Tab-separated table of C-alpha atoms and ligand atoms in Angstrom:
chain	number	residue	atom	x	y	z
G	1	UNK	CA	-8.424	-8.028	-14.251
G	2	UNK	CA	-7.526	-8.135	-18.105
G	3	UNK	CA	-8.610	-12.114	-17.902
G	4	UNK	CA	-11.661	-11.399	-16.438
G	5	UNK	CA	-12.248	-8.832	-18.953
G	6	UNK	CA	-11.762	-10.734	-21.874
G	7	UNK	CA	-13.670	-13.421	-20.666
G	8	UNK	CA	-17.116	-11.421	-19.605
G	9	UNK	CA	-16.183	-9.657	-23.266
G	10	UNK	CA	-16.281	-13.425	-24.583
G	11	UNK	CA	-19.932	-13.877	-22.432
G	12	UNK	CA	-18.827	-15.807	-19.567
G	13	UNK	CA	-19.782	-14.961	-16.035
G	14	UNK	CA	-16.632	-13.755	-13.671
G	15	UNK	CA	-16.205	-12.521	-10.165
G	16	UNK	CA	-12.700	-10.470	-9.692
G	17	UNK	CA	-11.923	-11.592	-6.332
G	18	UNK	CA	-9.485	-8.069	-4.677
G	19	UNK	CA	-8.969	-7.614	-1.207
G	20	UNK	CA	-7.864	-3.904	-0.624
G	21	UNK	CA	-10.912	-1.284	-1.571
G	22	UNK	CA	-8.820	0.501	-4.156
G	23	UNK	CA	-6.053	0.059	-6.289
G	24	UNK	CA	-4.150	2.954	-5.340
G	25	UNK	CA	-0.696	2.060	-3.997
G	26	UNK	CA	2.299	3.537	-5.110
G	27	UNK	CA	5.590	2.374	-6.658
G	28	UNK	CA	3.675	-0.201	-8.659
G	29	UNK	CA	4.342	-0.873	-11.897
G	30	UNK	CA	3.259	1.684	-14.750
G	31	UNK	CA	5.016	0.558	-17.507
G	32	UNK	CA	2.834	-0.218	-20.324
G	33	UNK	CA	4.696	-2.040	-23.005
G	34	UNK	CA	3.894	-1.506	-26.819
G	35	UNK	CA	2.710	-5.529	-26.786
G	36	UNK	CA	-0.022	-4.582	-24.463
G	37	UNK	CA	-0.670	-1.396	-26.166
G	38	UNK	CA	-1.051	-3.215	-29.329
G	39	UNK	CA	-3.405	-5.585	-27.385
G	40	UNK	CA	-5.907	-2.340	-26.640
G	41	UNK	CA	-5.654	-1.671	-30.562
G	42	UNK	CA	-7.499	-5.642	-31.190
G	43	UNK	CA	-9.933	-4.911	-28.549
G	44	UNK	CA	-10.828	-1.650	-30.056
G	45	UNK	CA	-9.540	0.279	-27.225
G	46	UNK	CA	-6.352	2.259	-27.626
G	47	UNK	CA	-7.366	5.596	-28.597
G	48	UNK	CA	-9.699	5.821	-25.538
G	49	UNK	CA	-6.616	3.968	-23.250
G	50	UNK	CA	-4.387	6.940	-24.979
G	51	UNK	CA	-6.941	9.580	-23.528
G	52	UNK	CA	-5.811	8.831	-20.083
G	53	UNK	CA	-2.884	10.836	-18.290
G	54	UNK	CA	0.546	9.241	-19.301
G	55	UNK	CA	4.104	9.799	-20.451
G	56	UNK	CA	5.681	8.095	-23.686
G	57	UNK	CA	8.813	6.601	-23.761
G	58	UNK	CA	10.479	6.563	-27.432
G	59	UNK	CA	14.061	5.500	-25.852
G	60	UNK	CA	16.096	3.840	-23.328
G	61	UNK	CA	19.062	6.076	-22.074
G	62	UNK	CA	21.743	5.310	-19.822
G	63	UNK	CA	24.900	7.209	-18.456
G	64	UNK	CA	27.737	4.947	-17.233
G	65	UNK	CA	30.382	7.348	-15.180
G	66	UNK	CA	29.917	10.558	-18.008
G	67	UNK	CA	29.595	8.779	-20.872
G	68	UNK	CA	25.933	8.388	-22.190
G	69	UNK	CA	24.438	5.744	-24.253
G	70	UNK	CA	20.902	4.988	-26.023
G	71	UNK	CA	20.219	1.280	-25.467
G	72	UNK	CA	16.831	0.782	-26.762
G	73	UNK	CA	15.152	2.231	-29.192
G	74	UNK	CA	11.350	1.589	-29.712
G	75	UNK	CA	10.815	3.536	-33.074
G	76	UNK	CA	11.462	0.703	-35.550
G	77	UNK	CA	8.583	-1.571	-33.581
G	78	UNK	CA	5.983	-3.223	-35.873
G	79	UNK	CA	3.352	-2.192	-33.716
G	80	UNK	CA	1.458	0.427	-33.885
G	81	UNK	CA	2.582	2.553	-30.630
G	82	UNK	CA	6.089	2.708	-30.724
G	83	UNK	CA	7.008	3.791	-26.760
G	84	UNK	CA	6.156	2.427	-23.812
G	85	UNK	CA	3.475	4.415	-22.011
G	86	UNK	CA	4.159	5.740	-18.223
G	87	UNK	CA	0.836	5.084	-16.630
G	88	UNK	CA	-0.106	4.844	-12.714
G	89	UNK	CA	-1.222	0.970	-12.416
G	90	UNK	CA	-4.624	1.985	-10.537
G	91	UNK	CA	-5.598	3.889	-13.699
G	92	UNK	CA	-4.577	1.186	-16.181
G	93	UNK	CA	-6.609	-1.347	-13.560
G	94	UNK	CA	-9.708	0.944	-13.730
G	95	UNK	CA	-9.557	1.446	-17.162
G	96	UNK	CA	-9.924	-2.441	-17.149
G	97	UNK	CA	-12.845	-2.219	-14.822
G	98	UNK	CA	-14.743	0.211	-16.812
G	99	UNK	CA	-14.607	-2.129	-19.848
G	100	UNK	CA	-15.409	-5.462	-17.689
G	101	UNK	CA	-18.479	-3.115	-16.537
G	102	UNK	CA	-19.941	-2.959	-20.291
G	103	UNK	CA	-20.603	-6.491	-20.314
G	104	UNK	CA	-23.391	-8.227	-18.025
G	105	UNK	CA	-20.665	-11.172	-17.025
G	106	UNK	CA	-18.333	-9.156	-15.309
G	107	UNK	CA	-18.280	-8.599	-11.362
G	108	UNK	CA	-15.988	-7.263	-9.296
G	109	UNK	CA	-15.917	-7.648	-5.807
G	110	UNK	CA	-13.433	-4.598	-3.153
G	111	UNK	CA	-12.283	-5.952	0.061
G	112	UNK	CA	-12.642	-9.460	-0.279
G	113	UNK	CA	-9.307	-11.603	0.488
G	114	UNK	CA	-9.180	-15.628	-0.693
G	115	UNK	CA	-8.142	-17.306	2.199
G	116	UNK	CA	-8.362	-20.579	0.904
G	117	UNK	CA	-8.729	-22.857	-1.610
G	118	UNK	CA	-12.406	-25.570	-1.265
G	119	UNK	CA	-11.938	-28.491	-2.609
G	120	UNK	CA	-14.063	-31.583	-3.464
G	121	UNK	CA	-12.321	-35.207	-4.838
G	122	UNK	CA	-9.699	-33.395	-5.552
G	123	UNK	CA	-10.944	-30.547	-7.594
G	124	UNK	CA	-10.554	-27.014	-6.358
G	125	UNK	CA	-14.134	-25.451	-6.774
G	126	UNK	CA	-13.672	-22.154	-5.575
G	127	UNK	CA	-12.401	-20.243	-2.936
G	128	UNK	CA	-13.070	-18.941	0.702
G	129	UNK	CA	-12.937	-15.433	1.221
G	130	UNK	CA	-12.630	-12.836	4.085
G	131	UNK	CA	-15.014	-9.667	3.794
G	132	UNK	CA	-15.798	-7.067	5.927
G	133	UNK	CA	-19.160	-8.831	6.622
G	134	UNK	CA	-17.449	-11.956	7.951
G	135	UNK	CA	-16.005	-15.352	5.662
G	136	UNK	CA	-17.952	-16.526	3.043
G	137	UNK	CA	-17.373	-19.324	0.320
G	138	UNK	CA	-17.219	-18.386	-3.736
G	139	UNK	CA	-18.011	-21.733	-6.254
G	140	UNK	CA	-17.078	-21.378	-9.918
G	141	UNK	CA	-16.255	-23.714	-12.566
G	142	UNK	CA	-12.585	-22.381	-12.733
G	143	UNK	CA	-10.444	-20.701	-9.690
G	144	UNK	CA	-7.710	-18.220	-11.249
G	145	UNK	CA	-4.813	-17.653	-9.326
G	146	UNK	CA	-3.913	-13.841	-9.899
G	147	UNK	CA	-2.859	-12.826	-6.649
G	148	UNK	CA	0.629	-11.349	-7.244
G	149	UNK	CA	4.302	-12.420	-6.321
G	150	UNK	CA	3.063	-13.656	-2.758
G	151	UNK	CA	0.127	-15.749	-3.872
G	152	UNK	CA	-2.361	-17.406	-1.286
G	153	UNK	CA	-3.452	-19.353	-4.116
G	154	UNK	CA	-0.323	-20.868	-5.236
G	155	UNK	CA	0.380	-21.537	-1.708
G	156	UNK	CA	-2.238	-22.786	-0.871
G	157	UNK	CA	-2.526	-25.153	-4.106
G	158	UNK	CA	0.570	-26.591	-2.876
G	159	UNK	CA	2.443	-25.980	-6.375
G	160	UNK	CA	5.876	-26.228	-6.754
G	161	UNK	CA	7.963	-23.026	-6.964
G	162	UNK	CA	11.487	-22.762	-8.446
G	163	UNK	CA	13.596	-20.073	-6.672
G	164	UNK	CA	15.646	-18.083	-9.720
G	165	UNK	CA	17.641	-15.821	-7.046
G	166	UNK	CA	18.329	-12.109	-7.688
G	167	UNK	CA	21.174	-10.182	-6.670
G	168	UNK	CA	19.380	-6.902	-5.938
G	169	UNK	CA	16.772	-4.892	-4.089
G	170	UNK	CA	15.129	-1.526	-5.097
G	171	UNK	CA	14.740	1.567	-3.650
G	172	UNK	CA	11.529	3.480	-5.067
G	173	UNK	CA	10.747	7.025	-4.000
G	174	UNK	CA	10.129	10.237	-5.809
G	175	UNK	CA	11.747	13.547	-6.688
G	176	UNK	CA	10.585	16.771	-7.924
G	177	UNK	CA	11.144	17.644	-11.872
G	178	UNK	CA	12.310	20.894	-13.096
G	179	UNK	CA	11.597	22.687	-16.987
G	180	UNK	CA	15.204	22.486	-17.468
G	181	UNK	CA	15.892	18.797	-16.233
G	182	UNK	CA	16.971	16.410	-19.043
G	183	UNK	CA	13.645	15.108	-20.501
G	184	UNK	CA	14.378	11.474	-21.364
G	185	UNK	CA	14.026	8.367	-18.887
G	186	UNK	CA	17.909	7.784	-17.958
G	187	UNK	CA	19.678	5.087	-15.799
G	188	UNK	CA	22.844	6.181	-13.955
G	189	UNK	CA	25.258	3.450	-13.338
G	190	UNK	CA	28.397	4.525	-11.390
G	191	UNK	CA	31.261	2.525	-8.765
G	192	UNK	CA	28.769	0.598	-6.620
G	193	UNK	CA	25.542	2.972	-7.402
G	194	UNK	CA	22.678	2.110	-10.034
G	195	UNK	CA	20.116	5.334	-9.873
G	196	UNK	CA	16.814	4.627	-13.108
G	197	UNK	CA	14.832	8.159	-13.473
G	198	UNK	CA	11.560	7.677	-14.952
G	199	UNK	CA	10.574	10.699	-16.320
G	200	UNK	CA	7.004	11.276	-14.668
G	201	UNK	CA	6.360	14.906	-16.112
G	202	UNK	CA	6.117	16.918	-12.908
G	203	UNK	CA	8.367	14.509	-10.872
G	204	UNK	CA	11.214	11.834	-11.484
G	205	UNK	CA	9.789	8.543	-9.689
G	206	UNK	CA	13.069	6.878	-8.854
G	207	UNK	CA	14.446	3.356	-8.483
G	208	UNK	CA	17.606	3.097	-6.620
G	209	UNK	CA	19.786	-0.607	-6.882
G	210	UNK	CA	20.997	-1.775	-3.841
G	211	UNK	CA	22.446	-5.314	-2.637
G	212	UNK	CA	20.319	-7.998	-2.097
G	213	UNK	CA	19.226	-7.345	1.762
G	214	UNK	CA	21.443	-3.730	2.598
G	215	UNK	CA	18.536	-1.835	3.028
G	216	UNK	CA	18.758	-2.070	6.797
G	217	UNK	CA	22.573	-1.014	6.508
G	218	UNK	CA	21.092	1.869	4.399
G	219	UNK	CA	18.858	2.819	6.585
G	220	UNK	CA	21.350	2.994	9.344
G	221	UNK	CA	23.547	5.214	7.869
G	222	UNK	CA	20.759	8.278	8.070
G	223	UNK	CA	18.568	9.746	5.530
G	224	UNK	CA	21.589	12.249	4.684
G	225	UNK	CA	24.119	9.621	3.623
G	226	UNK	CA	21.461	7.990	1.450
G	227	UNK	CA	20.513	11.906	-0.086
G	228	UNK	CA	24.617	12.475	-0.536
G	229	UNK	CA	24.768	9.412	-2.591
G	230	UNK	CA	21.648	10.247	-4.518
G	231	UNK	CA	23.344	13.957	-5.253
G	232	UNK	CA	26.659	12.319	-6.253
G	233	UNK	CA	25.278	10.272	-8.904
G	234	UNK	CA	22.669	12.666	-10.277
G	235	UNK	CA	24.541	16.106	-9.508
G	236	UNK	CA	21.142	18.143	-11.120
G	237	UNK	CA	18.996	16.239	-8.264
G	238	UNK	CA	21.381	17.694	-5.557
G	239	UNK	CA	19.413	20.999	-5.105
G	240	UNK	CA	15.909	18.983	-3.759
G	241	UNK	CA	17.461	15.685	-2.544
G	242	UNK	CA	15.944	17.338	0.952
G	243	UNK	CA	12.413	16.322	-0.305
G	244	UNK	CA	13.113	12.880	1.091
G	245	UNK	CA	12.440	13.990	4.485
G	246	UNK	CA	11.598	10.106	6.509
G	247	UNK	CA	11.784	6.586	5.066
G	248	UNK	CA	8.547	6.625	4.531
G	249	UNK	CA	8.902	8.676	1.711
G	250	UNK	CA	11.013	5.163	-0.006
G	251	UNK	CA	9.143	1.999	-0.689
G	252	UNK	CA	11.455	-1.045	-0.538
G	253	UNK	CA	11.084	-3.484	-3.218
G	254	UNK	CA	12.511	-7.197	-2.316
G	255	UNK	CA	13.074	-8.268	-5.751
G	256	UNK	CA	12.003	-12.109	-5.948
G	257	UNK	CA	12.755	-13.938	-9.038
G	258	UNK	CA	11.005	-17.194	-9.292
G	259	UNK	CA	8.367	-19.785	-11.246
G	260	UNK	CA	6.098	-22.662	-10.488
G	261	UNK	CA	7.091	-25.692	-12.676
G	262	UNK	CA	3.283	-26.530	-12.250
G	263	UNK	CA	0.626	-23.710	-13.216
G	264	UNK	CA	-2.536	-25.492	-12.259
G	265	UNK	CA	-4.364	-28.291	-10.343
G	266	UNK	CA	-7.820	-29.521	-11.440
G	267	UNK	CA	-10.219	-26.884	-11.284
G	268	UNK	CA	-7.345	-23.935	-11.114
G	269	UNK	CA	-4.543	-21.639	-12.774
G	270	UNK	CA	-2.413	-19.590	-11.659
G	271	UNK	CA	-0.743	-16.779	-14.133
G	272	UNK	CA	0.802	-13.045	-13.748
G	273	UNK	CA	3.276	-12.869	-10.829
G	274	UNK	CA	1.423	-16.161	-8.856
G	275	UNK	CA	2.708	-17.864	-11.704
G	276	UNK	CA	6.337	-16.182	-12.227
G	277	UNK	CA	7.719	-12.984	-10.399
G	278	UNK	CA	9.710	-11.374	-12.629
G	279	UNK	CA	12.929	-9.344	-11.516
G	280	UNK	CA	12.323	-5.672	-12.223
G	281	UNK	CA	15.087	-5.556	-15.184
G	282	UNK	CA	13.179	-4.339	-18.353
G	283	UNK	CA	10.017	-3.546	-16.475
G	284	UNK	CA	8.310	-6.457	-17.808
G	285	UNK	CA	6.113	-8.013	-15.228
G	286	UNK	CA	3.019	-6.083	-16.371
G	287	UNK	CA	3.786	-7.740	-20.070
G	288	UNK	CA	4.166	-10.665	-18.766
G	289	UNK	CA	0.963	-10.982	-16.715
G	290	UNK	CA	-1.628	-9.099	-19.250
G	291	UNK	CA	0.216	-11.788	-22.017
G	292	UNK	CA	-0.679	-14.542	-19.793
G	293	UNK	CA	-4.508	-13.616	-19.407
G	294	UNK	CA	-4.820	-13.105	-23.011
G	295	UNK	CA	-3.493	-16.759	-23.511
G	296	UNK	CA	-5.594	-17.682	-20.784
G	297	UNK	CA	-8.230	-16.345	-22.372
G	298	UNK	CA	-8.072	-17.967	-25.854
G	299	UNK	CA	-7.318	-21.106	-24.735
G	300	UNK	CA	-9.900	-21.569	-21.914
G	301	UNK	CA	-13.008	-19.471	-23.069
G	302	UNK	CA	-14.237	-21.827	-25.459
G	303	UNK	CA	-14.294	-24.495	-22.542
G	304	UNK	CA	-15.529	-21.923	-20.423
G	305	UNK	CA	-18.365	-20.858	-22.055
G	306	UNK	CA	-19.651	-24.549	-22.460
G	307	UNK	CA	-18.660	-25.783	-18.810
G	308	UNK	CA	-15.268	-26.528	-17.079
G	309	UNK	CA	-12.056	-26.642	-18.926
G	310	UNK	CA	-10.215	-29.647	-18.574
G	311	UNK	CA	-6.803	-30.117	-16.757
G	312	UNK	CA	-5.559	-30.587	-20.926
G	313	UNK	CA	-6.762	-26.724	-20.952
G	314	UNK	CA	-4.999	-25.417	-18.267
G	315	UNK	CA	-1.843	-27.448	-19.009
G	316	UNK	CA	-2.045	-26.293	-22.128
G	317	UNK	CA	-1.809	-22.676	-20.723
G	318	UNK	CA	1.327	-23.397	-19.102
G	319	UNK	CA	2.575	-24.806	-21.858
G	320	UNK	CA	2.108	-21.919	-24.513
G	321	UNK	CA	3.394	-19.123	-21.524
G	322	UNK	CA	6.496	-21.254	-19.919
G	323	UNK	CA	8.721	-20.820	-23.256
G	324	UNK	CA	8.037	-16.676	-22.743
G	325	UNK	CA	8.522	-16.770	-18.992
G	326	UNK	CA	11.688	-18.923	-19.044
G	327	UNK	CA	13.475	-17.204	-22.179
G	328	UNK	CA	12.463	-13.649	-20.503
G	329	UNK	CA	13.997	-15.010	-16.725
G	330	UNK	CA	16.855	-16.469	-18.599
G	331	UNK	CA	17.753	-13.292	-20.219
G	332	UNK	CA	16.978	-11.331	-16.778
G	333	UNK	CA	19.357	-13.155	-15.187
G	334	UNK	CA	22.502	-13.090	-17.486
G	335	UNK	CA	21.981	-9.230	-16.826
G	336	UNK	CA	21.590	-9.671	-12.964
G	337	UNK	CA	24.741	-11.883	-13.163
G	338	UNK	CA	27.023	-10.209	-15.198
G	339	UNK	CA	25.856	-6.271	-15.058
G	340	UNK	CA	23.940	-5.874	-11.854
G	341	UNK	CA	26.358	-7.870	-9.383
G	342	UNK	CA	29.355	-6.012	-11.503
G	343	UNK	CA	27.873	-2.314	-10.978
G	344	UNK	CA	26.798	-3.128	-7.051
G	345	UNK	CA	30.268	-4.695	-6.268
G	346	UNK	CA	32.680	-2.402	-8.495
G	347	UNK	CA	34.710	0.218	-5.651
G	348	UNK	CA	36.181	1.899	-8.801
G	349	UNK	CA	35.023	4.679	-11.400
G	350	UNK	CA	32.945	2.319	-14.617
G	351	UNK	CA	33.627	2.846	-17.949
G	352	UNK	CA	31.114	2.080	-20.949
G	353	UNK	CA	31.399	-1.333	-21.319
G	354	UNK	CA	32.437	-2.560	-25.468
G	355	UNK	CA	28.703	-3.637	-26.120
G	356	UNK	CA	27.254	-0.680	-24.693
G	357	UNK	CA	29.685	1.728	-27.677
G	358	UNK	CA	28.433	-1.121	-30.383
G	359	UNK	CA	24.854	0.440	-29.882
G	360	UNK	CA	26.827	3.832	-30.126
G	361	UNK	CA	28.307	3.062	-33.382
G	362	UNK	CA	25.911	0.709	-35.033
G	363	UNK	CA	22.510	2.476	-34.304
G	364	UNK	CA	20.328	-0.389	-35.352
G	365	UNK	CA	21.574	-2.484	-32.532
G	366	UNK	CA	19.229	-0.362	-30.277
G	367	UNK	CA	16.345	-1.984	-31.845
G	368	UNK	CA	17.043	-5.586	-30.713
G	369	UNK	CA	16.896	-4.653	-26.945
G	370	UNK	CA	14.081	-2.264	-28.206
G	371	UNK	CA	12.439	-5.568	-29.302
G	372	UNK	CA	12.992	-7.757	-26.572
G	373	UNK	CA	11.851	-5.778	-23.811
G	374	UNK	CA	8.857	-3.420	-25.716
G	375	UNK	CA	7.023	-7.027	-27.602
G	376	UNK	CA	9.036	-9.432	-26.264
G	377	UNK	CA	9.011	-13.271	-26.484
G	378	UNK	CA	5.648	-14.827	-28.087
G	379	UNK	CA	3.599	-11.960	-27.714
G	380	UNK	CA	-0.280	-13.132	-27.586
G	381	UNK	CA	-2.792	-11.896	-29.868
G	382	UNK	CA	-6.727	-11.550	-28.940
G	383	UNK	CA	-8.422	-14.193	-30.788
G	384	UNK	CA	-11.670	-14.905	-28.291
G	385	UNK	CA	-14.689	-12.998	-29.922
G	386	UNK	CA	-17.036	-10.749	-28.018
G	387	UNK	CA	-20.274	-11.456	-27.371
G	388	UNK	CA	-22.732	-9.235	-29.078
G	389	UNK	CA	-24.328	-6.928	-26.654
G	390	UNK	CA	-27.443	-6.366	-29.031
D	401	FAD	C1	7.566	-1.722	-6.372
D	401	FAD	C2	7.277	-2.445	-7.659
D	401	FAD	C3	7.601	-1.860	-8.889
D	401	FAD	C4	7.338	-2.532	-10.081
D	401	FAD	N1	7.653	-1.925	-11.257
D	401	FAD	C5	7.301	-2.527	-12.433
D	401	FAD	C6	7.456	-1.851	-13.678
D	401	FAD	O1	7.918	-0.715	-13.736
D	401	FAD	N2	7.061	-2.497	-14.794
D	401	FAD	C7	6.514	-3.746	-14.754
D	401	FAD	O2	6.170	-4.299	-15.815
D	401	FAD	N3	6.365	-4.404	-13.595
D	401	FAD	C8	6.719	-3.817	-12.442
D	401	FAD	N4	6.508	-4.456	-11.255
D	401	FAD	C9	5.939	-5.799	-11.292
D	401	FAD	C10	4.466	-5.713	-11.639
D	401	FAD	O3	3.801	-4.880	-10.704
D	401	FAD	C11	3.879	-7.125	-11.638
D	401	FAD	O4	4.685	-7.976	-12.428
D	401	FAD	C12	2.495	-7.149	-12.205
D	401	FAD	O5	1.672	-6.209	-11.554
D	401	FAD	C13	1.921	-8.554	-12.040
D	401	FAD	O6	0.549	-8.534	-12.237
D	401	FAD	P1	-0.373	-9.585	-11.494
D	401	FAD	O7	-1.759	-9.237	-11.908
D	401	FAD	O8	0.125	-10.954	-11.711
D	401	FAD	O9	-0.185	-9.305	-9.949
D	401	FAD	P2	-0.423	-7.970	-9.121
D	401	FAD	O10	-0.327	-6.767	-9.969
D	401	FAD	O11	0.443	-8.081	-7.909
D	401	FAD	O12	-1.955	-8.082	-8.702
D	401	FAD	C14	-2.392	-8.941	-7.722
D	401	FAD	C15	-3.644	-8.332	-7.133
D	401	FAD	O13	-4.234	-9.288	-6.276
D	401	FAD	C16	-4.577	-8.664	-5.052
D	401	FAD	N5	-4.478	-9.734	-4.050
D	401	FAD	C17	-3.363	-10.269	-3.508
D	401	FAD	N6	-3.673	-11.271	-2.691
D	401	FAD	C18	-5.010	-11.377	-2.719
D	401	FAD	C19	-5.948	-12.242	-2.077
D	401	FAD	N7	-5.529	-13.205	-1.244
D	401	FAD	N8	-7.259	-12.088	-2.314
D	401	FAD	C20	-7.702	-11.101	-3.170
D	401	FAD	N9	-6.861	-10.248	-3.789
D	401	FAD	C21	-5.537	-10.403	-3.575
D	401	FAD	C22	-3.539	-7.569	-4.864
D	401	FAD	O14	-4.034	-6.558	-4.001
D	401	FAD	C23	-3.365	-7.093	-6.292
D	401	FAD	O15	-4.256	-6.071	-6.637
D	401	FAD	C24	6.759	-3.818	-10.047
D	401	FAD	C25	6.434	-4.415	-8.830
D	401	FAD	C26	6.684	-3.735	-7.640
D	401	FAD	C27	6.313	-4.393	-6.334
């Protein structure tokens, strides 16, 4: 969406390809990260983004058995919002559309699913799609690949993925949220349990760690063993743990960490998620994918506006966004590794591990994990000029 924004901004002619009617599903991501909020200051945009419902986050807070901790703090960025806004993902996405809408390139199509890829002498030239009024073909110069962690496209393209391996699942579901709850955002590591509380004003939406594959096990064990262990972690959430009334109320996420060592065939790209799915530590998929499409952007709208970018274009892409992609993986994994596998397979009460009481003592250690996960690696800047609308 934010690639075929900036490109109808630029003047050339897109079709946003989406196959569900809305974008409302829940548990998405909403984390909007100061890099992308700096983005919507270049376009013009972030006092009218800021208008919109959201929360701010200022910190990152964590509890290990009773001791608490700050771990990030975002007040020292050099950008000009220094939080990360809380914002549902469907408004963020129609935000989007609204812009797209102010410029005579941009289309959007609801409820139509690529199938498949068409190609010609080896050049994809579109895509086939599934509508509610039957199949139907879409030609364009360039086929983007923005289809999420389980791409058609990619798959379809035949391009090679790397499996990174991730140790975890997540547990997302929601709680109420009371006047006199703590206010910040807080993560609650304790023997074997991992609980993050987002602070979502009116509710907590929460994302319980579990081993890689136990959420049958879970599940098994009865809605009231999974509420006790909620309650035991978070003692203040005891007194409306009976909210979660079915499993429906929880939305498992299978966290996939992976990349394609190959972005793009002649006549397509993949980027966002298609490209890399991101494990959920630092909440930096979103980042990750709106950094992509601006890079996409700069680099191919030139080409695009005159014809068809080459494959040097789209190579060169993947080029400027694998450095980002890998460092931020790399870095998600050493936690996975040596935090995540720790908490999920320790039987015995945690202390605050040494590095944790360095960000205690020395508070301008907070800002390095501040930096890393609120701008983090390369962050992309909008150089492709709008086209004037008069
Ligand atoms: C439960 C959950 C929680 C998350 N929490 C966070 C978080 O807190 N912070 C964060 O930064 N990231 C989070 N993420 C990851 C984040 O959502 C992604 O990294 C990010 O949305 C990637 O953007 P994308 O545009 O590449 O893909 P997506 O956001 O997945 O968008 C792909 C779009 O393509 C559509 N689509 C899929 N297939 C087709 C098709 N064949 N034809 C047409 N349309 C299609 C989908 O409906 C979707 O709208 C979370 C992910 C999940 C699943």
């Amino acid at each position: 969406m934010m690639l075929g924004f900036l490109l109808a901004r630029a003047g050339v002619e897109v079709l946003v390809l989406e196959k569900h009617a809305d974008f409302l599903r829940d548990f998405r991501g909403d984390t909007i990260h100061p890099s992308t909020l700096e983005l919507m200051y270049e376009l013009g945009l972030l006092d009218e983004f800021l208008k919109r419902p959201h929360q701010e986050l200022q910190e990152l807070r964590g509890q290990v058995g009773r001791e608490t901790f700050t771990m990030a703090d975002f007040s020292h960025l050099p950008t000009h919002c220094k939080f990360i806004a809380l914002m549902p993902q469907w408004d963020f996405l129609n935000f989007l559309v609204e812009q797209g809408r102010r410029y005579p390139g941009f289309h959007i199509e609801m409820q139509a699913e690529a199938t498949d890829l068409i190609e010609e002498n080896g050049h994809v030239v579109g895509v086939r799609i599934a509508t509610q009024h039957g199949i139907r073909e879409v030609r364009a110069n360039l086929t983007i690949g923005a289809d999420g962690r389980h791409s058609v496209i990619r798959a379809r393209a035949g391009l090679p993925v790397v499996n990174l391996g991730a140790p975890m699942d997540v547990l997302w579901t929601r709680l109420s949220r009371r006047a006199d709850d703590p206010g910040q955002t807080f993560g609650y590591v304790d023997r074997g349990k991992l609980l993050v509380l987002l602070n979502r004003e009116d509710y907590w939406q929460c994302a319980f760690v579990i081993p890689k594959g136990a959420a049958d096990e879970i599940r098994q064990r009865g809605l009231p063993a999974f509420r006790e262990e909620i309650a035991k972690l978070v003692p203040f959430l005891r007194d409306r743990v009976d909210e979660l009334r079915d499993w429906k109320d929880i939305s498992l996420l299978t966290v996939a960490v992976d990349r394609l060592t190959q972005w793009s065939r002649p006549g397509l790209l993949c980027i966002g998620d298609a490209a890399h799915a991101m494990s959920p530590i630092g909440g930096v998929g979103i980042n990750l994918a709106i950094q992509d499409a601006v890079a996409a952007a700069n680099i191919l709208g030139p080409a695009l506006l005159q014809g068809t970018p080459s494959e040097h274009d789209l190579r060169a892409v993947q080029k400027r966004r694998m450095f980002p992609t890998r460092a931020t993986q790399r870095l998600q994994l050493i936690i996975q590794n040596n935090v995540i596998r720790r908490v999920l397979g320790s039987t015995k009460p945690l202390t605050l591990p040494w590095f944790f009481k360095l960000f205690q003592r020395f508070p301008y250690l907070r800002r390095i994990p501040a930096r890393l996960v609120g701008i983090g690696f390369r962050p992309e800047h909008i150089h492709l000029p709008a086209q004037d609308l008069h």
